[in-house]
XYZ file of C-alpha atoms in Angstrom:
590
model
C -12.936 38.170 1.746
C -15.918 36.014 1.300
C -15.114 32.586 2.881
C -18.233 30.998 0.922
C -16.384 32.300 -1.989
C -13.868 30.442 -4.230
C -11.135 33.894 -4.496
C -8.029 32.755 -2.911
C -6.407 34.211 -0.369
C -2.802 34.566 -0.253
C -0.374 34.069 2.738
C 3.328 33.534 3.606
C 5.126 30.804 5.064
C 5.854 32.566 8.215
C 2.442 32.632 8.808
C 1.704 28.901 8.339
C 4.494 28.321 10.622
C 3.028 30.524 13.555
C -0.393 29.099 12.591
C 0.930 25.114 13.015
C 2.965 26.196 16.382
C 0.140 28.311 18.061
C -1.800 25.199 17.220
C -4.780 27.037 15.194
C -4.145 24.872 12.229
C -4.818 21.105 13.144
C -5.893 18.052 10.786
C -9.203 16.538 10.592
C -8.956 13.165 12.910
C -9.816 11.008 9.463
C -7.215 12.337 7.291
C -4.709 10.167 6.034
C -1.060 10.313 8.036
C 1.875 12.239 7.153
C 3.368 9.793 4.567
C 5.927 11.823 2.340
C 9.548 10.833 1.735
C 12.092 12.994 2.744
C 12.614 13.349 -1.145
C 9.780 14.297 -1.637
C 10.058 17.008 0.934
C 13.651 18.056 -0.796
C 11.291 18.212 -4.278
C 9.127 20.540 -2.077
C 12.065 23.150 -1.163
C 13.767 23.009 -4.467
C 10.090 24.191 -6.394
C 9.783 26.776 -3.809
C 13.525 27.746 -4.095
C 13.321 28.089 -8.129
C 10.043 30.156 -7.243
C 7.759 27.037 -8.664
C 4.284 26.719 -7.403
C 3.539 24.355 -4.953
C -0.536 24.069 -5.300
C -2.788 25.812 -3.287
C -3.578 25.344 -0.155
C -7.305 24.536 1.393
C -8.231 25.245 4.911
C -11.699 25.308 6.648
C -13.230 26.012 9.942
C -15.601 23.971 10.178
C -19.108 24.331 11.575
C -19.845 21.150 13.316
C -18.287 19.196 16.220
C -14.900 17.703 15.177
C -12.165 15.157 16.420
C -8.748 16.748 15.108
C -5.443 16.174 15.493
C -2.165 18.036 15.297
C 0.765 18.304 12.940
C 2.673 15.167 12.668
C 6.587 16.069 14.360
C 7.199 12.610 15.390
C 10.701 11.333 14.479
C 10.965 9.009 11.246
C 12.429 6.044 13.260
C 13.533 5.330 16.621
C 12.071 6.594 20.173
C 9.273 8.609 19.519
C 8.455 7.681 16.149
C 5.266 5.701 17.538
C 4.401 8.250 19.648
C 0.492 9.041 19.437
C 0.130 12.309 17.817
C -1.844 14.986 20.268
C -5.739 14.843 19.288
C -7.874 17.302 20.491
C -11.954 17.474 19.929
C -13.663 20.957 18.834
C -16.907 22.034 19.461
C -18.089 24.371 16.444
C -17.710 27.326 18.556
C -14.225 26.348 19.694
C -13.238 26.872 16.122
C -14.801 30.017 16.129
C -13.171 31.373 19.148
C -10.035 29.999 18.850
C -9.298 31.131 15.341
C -8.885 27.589 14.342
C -8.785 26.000 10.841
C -8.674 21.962 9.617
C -6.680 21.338 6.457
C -8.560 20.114 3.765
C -6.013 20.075 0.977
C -2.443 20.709 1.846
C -1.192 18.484 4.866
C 1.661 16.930 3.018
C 3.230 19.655 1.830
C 2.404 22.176 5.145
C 3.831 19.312 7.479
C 6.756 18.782 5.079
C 7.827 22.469 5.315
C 7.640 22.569 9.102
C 9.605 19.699 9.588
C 12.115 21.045 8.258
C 11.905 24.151 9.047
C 11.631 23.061 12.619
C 15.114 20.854 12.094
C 12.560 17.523 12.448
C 13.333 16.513 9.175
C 17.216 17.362 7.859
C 17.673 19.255 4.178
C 20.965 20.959 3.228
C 21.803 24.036 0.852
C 24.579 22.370 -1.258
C 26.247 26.198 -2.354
C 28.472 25.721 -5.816
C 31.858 24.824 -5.628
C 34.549 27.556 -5.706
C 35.064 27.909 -9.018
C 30.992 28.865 -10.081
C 30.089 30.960 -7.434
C 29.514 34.597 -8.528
C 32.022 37.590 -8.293
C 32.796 39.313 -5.095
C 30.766 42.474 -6.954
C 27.630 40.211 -8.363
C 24.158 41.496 -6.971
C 22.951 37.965 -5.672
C 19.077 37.880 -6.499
C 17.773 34.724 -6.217
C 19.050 31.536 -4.404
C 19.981 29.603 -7.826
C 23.051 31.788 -8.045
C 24.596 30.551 -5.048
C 22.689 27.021 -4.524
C 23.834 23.767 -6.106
C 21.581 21.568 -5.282
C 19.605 20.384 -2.321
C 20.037 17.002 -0.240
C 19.169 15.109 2.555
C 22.857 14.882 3.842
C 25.199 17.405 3.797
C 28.340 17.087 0.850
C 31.813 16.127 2.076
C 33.410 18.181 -0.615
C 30.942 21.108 -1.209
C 29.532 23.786 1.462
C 26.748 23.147 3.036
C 24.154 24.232 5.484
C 20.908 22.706 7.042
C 17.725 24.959 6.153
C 16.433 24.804 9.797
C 19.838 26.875 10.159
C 19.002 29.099 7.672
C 15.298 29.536 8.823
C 16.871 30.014 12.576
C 19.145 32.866 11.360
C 16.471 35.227 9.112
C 17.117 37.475 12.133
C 20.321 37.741 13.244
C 23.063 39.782 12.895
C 26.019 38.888 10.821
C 28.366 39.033 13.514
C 25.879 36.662 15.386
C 25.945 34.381 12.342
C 29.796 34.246 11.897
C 29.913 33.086 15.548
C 27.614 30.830 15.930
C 26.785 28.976 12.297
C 29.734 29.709 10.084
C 32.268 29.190 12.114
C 31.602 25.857 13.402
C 30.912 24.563 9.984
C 33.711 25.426 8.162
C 35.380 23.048 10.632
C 34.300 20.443 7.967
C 36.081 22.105 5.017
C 39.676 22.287 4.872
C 39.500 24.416 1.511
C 38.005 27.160 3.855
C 39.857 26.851 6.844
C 43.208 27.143 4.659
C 41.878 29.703 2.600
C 40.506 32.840 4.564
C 39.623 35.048 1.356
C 37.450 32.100 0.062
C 35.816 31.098 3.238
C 35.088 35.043 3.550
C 33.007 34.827 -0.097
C 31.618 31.878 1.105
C 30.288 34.061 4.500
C 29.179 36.385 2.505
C 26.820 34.105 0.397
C 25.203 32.880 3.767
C 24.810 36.234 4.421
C 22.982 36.654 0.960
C 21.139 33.260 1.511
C 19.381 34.524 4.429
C 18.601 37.745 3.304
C 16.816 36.024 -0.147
C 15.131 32.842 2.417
C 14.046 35.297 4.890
C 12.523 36.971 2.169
C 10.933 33.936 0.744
C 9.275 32.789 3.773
C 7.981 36.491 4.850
C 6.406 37.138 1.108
C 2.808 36.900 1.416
C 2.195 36.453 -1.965
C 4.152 33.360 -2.258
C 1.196 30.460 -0.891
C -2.328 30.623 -2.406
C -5.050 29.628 0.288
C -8.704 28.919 0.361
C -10.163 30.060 3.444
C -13.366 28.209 4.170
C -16.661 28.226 6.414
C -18.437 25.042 5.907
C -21.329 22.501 6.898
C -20.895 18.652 6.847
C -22.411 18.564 3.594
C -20.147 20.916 2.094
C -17.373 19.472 3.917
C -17.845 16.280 2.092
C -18.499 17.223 -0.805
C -15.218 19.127 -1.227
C -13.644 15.691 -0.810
C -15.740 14.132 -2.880
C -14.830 17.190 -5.742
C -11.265 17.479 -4.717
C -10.634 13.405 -5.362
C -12.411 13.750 -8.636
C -9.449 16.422 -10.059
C -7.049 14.260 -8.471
C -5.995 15.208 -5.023
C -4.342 12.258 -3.106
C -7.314 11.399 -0.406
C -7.633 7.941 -0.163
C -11.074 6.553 -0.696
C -11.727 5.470 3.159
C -10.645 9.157 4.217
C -13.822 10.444 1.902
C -16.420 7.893 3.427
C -14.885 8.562 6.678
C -15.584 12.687 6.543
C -19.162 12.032 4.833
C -20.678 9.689 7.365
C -18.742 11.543 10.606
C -21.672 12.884 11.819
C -23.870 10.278 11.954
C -21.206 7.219 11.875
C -17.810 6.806 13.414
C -16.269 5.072 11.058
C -12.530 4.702 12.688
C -14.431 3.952 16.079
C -15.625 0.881 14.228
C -12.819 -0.017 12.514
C -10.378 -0.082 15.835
C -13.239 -2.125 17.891
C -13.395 -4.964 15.350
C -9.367 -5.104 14.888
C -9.080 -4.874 19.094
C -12.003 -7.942 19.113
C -10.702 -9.849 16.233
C -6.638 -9.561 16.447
C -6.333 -12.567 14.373
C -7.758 -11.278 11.615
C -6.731 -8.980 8.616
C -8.738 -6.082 8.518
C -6.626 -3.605 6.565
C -7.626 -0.440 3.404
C -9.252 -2.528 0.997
C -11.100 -4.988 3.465
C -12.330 -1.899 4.840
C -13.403 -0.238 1.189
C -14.777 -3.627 0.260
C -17.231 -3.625 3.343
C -17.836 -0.106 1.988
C -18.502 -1.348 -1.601
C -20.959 -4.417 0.243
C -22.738 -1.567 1.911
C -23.585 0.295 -1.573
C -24.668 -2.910 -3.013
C -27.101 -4.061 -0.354
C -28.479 -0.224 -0.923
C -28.556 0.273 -4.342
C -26.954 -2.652 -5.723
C -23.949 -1.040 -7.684
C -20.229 -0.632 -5.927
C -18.701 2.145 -8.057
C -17.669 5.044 -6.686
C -19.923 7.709 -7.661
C -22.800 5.781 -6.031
C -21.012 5.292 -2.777
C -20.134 9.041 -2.881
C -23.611 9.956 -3.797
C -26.064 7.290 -2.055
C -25.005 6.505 1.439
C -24.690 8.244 4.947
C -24.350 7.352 7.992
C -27.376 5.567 8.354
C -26.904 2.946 6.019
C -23.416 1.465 8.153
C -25.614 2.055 11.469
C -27.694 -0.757 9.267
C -25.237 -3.168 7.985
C -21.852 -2.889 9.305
C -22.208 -5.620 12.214
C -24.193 -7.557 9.895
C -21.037 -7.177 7.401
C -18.848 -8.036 10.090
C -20.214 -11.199 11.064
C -20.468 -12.824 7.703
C -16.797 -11.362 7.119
C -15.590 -13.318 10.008
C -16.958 -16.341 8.364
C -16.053 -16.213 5.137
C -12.764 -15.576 6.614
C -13.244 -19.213 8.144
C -14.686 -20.760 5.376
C -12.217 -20.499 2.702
C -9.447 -21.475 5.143
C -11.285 -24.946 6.377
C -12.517 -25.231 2.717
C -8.468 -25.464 1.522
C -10.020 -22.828 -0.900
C -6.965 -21.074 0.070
C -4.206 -21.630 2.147
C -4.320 -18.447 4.172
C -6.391 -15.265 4.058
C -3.546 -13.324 3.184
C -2.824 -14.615 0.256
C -6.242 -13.644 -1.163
C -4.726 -11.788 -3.985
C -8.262 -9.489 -4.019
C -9.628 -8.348 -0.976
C -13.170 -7.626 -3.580
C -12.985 -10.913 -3.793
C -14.819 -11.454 -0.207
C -18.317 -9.354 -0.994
C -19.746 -12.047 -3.499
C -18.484 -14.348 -0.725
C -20.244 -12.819 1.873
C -23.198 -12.068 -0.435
C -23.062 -15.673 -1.066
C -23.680 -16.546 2.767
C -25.990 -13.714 3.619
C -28.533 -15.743 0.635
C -28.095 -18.907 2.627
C -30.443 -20.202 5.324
C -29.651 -18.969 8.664
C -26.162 -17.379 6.964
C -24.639 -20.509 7.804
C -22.420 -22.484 4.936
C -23.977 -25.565 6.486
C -26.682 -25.236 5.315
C -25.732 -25.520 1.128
C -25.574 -28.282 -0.745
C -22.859 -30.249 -2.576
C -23.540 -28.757 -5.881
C -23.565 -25.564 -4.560
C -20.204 -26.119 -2.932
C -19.395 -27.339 -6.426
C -20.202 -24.070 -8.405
C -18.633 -22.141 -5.099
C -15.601 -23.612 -5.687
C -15.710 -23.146 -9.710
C -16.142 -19.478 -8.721
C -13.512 -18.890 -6.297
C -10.869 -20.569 -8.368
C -12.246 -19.854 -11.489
C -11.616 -15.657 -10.488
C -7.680 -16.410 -9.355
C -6.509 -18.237 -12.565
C -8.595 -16.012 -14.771
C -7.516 -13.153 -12.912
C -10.913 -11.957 -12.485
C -10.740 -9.243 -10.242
C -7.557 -7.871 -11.528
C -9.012 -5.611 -14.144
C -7.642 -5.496 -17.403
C -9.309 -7.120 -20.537
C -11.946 -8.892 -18.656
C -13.982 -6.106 -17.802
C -14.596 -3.248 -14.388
C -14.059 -4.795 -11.648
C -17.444 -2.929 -10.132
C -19.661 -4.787 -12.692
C -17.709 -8.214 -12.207
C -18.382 -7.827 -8.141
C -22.619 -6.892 -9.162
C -22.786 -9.567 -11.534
C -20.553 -12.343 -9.395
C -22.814 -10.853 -5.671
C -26.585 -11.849 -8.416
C -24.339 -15.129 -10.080
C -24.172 -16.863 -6.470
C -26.880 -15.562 -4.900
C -29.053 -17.645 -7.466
C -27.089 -20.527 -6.654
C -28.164 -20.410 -3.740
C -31.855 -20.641 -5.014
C -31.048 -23.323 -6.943
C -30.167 -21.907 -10.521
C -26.870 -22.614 -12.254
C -24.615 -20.525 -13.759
C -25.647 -19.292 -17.098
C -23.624 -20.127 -20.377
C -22.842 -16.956 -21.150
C -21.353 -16.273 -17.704
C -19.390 -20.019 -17.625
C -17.620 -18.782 -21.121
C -15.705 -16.363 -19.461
C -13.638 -18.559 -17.393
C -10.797 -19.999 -19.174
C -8.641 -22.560 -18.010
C -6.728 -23.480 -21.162
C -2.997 -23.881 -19.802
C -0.389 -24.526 -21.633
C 2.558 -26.064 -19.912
C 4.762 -23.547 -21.422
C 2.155 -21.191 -19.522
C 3.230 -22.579 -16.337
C 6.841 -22.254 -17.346
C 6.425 -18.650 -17.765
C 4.458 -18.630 -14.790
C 7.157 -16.429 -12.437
C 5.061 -13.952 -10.197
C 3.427 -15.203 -7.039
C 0.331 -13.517 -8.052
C -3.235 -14.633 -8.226
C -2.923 -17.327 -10.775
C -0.025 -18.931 -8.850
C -2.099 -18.812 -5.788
C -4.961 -20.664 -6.989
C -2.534 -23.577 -8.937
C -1.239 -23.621 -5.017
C -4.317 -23.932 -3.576
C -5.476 -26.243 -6.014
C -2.521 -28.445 -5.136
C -3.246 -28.205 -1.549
C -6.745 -29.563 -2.208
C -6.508 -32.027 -3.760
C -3.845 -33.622 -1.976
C -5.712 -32.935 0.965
C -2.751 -30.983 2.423
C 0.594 -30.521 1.703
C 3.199 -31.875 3.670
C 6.269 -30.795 6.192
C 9.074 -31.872 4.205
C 10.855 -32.215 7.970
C 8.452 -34.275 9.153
C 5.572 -35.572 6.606
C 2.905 -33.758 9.211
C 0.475 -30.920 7.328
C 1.903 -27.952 6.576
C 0.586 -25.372 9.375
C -0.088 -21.985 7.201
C -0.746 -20.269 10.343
C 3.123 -20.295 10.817
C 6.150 -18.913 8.980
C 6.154 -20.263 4.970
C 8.545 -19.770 2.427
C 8.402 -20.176 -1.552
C 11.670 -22.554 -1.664
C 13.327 -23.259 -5.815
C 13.413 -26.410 -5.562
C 16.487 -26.066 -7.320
C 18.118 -23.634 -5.713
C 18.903 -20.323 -7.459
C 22.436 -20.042 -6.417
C 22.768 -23.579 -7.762
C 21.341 -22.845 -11.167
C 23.349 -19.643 -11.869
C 26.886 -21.390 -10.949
C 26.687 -24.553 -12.880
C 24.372 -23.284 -15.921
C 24.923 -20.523 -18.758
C 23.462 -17.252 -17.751
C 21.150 -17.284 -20.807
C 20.315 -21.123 -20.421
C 16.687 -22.463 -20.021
C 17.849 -23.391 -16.557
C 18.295 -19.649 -15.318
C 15.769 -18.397 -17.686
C 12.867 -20.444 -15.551
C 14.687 -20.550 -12.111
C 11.852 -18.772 -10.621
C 9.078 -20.588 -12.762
C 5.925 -22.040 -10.374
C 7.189 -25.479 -11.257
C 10.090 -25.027 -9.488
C 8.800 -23.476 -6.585
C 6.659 -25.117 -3.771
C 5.411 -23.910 -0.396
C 7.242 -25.078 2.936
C 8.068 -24.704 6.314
C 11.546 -23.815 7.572
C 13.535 -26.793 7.894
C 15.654 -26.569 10.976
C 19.933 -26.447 10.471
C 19.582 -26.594 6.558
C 20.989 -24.419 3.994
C 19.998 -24.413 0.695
C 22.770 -22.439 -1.160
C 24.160 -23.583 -3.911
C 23.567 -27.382 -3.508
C 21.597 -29.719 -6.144
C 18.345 -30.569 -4.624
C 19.782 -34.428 -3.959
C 22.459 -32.853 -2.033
C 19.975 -30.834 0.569
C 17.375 -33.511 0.290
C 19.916 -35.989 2.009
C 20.222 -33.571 4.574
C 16.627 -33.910 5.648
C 17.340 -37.215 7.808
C 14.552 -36.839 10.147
C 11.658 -37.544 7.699
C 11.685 -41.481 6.769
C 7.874 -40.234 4.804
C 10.522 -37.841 2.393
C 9.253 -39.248 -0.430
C 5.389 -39.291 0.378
C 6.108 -35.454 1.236
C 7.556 -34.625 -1.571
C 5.215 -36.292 -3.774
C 2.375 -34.291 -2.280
C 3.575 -31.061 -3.557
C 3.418 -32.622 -6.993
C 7.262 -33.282 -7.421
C 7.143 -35.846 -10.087
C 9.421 -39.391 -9.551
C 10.163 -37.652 -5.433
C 12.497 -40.878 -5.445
C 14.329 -39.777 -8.426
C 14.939 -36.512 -7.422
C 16.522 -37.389 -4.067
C 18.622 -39.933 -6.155
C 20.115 -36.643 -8.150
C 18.463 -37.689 -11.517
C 16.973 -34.533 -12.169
C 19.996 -32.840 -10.822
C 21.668 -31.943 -14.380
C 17.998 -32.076 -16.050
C 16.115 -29.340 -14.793
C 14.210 -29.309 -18.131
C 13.013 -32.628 -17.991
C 11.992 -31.908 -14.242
C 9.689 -29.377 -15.441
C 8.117 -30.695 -17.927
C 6.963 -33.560 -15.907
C 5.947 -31.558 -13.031
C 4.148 -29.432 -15.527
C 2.130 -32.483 -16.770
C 1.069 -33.235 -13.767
C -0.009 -29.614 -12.458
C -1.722 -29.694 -15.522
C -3.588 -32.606 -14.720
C -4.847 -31.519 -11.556
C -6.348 -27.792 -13.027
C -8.224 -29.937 -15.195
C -9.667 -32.298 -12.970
C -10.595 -29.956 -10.273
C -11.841 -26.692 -12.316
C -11.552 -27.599 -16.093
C -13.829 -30.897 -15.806
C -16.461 -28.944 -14.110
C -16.678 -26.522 -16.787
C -17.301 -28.618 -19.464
C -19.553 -30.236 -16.662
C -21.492 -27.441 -16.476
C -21.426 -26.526 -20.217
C -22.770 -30.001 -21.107
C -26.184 -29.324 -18.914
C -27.197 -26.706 -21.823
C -26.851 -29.360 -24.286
C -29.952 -30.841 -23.498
C-alpha cells in the first residue's frame, strides 16, 4: 500500500500482539499514560466478542529522532505498579531498520487487549447457566451462544473462565485442555463435579470457545489500521486533526508532539517541578503557561491559534520568563490573603492576567504598584471568584475573558481604570438566601473565605487563638455538626436542608482528642479547654454572638444562627468588593 495514503490496512489481533511483544510497536514518549478502567477494557472485549467495531487503529514510523516508550504492563496497584515503564530513544533509521511503528491513535484500546490477553489485567467468560446453553447437536457459531456476559471476577454460581486462558489454549489439544484448564476449574462448581454429563457439555463449549476466539484473534480482517510514514509537521498535524474529530489526546500531549523537535517540553516541565517541589505545577498550570505563550505572540489563547501559531521557538523565548513571574504570583496572592492557598485557586487561567499583570510592572516586581492599583487588583481577583468568571457559562469564552482581563490590568498598570462597561459585569448582589443555598466549595465559596480571611486579618486556631497555618492540614468543619442535625431535626426540615450551607461551615485546623459527632456545637465547644481566646477565635470566622453559641443558644436555632451569620458575611462582601464598585462607578459620574 501507499503509506502517504489514507486506504486502511487491515490486520489481526495476533499480529498486534507479536508486534507489542517483539517490541516494534512502542508509544511516543509524550503520549498520555495508559488510563482505562478495567471496565472499560471488559466494554472493549464484549464489542469485539458481538463482532462490534472498535475504531481504527493509527500507527506511524516516524521520520525524525524520537524518545518512545513501551506498552504499559505494570500492575494496577501494589509492587510494581510505580515501576518506570522501559523508554527507549530512536534514531529515524532505527525505525526503519527495526520495523518499528509509534501509535498515534489506538494506545488505549491496543494496551487494553494485551493486558489481558497477557493475564495482566483479569476478564472472565461468564458461559449461560445450564438451562440456556444450546443442544448437544447445535452448530455453535459465534461466542453469544455460549457467553453470558463478561466480568472482571469470575461468578460463584455460573462457569467461568479467564480470557488469558482462553487466548493461552487457541493451540492445544483437547485432551491438553481437559487436563490442564477444565479440570482444575470445575473444582469451583459442584453442579459439574456431581454431574458428569453436564460438566461434559460444558467441556465441550470451551472446546467451541476456543475454536470461535482463536478464530477471532487470527482474522485479519477484524482491526482496521493506518500505516503511516511521516515528518514532524505531519506528525503534528495529525494530532492537531485527530483532536478536532474528537480523539481523546489531551491538549499538552498536542503541544508536546508539535514543538518536540525544537522544544522539550516534558524536559521542562520535570526541571521546574524537581527545582520548585513546593509548588503546584500540574495539566492546566501547564496549558495556562501554554495559553500565556500564545498571547505574548499573537495575543489570543484559543486553541486554533496555539495549534496554528507557535513552535518551538516561541517557549525557547518565554518559558523561563513565564516561570519566574509564575513563581511570584504564586507568592503574591498567598502574602496578599488574596487566597488562602494556591490550591484552592478554583481556575488555574486565572494566573496569566496575573502574571500579565506583573510582567507590565516596573522591574516585574509587585513592589513597585501603587495602592490603587492594589485596589483594582484586588476588585479583579475577587471580583472573577464570586462572579464565577472563569467558569464559562453565561458570562462569556473563557479565551476572550483571559485577552480582555491580560489588556484590563495591564492598563492599570499605566495608570487607566477600569472602563464602565467592563466594571458592569461584576455583580455582587447577594442575597442572604444566596448564601443559604450556597453548598459547593466552589469558586464563589472560596472568595467569601478569602474575603473573611482578609479582612479579619487571619483567621484563627480555634485550639489555640494563633493564625490558622494553610500550609498544614485544613478541614471544612459544620459548625453544627451533620450527624447532629439529622438525629434531632426532621429529615425535610430547614435544619438538614442547609446543613452543608457556607454559613455553617468555616475553615480549621484539626483540633487534637475532639470528636465532633453528633454533639450540639456548645457541647464540643466546651471541649476546647485549652483556648481561654475561644471567643475572639470564633468571632474571627464571622460566628455571630461566639459567646452565645458556646452558651448553647443557637443550639435548637440553627435558623436564627444563619441568618445572623448571613448578615454579617454580607456585610463584609460589601465593604471589601461591593463598595469599590460603586467606588469605581461613581468616577464616570463626573
Amino acid at each position: 500500500m501507499n503509506v502517504e495514503s489514507v486506504k486502511p490496512d487491515y490486520t489481526s489481533i495476533s499480529n498486534i500482539l507479536q508486534e507489542v511483544s517483539d517490541k516494534r510497536m512502542m508509544l511516543p514518549e509524550f503520549q498520555r499514560p495508559f488510563v482505562w478502567s478495567i471496565e472499560q477494557s471488559k466494554d472493549l472485549f464484549d464489542s469485539l466478542m458481538r463482532g462490534i467495531f472498535i475504531g481504527t487503529f493509527v500507527l506511524a514510523k516516524p521520520q525524525f529522532d524520537l524518545s518512545c516508550r513501551e506498552i504499559d504492563i505494570r500492575p494496577r496497584s501494589g509492587k510494581g505498579s510505580r515501576a518506570k515503564v522501559n523508554h527507549n530513544y530512536y534514531k529515524t533509521n532505527d525505525f526503519e531498520t527495526a520495523k518499528t511503528y509509534v501509535i498515534l491513535d489506538g494506545q488505549q484500546r491496543i494496551t487494553a487487549i494485551y493486558r489481558v490477553l497477557k493475564g495482566n489485567d483479569k476478564l472472565y467468560f461468564i458461559f449461560k447457566n445450564p438451562e440456556n446453553i444450546p443442544a448437544p447437536n447445535n452448530d455453535i457459531e459465534s461466542m453469544e451462544q455460549i457467553i453470558d456476559s463478561l466480568s472482571v471476577k469470575p461468578s460463584e454460581d455460573l462457569f467461568s473462565i479467564e480470557l488469558k486462558e482462553v487466548f493461552k489454549c487457541a493451540t492445544w489439544k483437547d485432551k491438553e485442555i481437559h487436563q490442564k484448564i477444565f479440570e482444575p476449574l470445575i473444582e469451583n462448581y459442584k453442579f459439574l463435579k456431581d454431574n458428569n454429563g453436564l460438566a461434559e457439555r460444558y467441556l465441550n463449549l470451551i472446546l467451541d470457545l476456543k475454536r470461535l476466539f482463536y478464530n477471532l484473534i487470527q482474522d485479519k480482517t477484524l482491526l482496521s489500521v493506518f500505516f503511516l510514514n511521516m515528518g514532524i509537521e505531519k506528525f503534528c498535524m495529525f494530532f492537531e486533526r485527530s483532536n478536532s474529530k474528537g480523539t481523546e489526546l489531551s491538549f499538552i500531549d498536542i503541544i508536546t508532539a508539535k514543538i518536540y523537535k525544537d522544544f522539550k517540553l516534558d524536559k521542562s516541565i520535570n526541571e521546574f517541578k524537581e527545582n520548585n517541589r513546593a509548588i503546584i505545577f500540574d495539566n492546566s498550570i501547564v496549558e495556562a503557561f501554554v495559553r500565556y505563550i500564545s498571547f505574548l505572540k499573537m495575543g489570543q489563547v484559543d486553541r486554533k491559534t496555539i495549534l496554528t501559531s507557535l513552535d518551538g521557538s516561541d517557549f525557547q523565548t518565554y518559558w523561563n520568563e513565564i516561570c519566574e513571574l509564575y513563581k511570584k504570583s504564586y507568592s503574591f496572592i498567598i502574602n496578599q490573603k488574596l487566597i488562602f492557598r494556591n490550591d484552592w485557586v478554583p481556575y488555574k487561567t486565572m494566573y496569566i492576567p496575573i502574571m500579565h499583570f506583573l510582567r507590565n510592572i516596573p522591574h516585574k516586581d509587585f513592589s513597585q504598584i501603587t495602592p490603587h492599583q492594589m485596589k483594582l487588583f484586588r476588585f479583579w481577583f475577587w471580583g472573577s471568584l464570586l462572579n464565577t468568571r472563569y467558569g464559562g457559562g453565561m458570562i462569556g469564552s473563557t479565551n476572550d475573558i483571559i485577552v480582555d482581563d491580560c489588556n484590563k490590568l495591564c492598563d492599570v498598570v499605566k495608570g487607566n481604570k477600569f472602563p464602565k462597561d467592563y466594571l458592569k459585569q461584576y455583580k455582587f448582589d447577594f442575597k442572604k438566601e444566596d448564601l443559604i443555598e450556597l453548598s459547593s466549595n466552589g469558586a464563589i465559596f472560596t472568595g467569601i473565605m478569602a474575603i473573611m480571611n482578609y479582612k479579619v486579618k487571619n483567621l484563627k486556631n480555634l485550639f489555640n487563638n494563633l493564625d490558622i497555618d494553610f500550609e498544614s492540614p485544613i478541614n471544612i468543619h459544620h459548625i453544627f455538626p451533620t450527624k447532629y442535625l439529622e438525629k434531632n431535626f426532621d429529615e425535610e426540615s430547614f435544619e438538614n436542608e442547609n446543613v452543608d450551607s457556607i454559613l455553617n461551615k468555616m475553615i480549621i485546623e484539626r483540633i487534637p482528642n475532639i470528636k465532633f459527632g453528633e454533639k450540639r456545637p456548645s457541647e464540643y465547644l466546651k471541649d476546647i479547654t485549652s483556648n481561654p481566646d475561644l471567643i475572639k477565635s470564633l468571632s474571627s470566622h464571622i460566628i455571630p454572638s461566639a459567646d452565645k453559641l458556646i452558651k448553647g443558644e443557637f443550639d435548637n436555632n440553627f435558623n436564627k444562627f444563619v441568618d445572623e451569620r448571613g448578615e454579617q458575611i454580607l456585610e463584609i462582601i460589601n465593604d471589601e468588593i461591593g463598595k469599590i464598585k460603586i467606588e469605581f462607578m461613581k468616577e464616570f459620574e463626573n
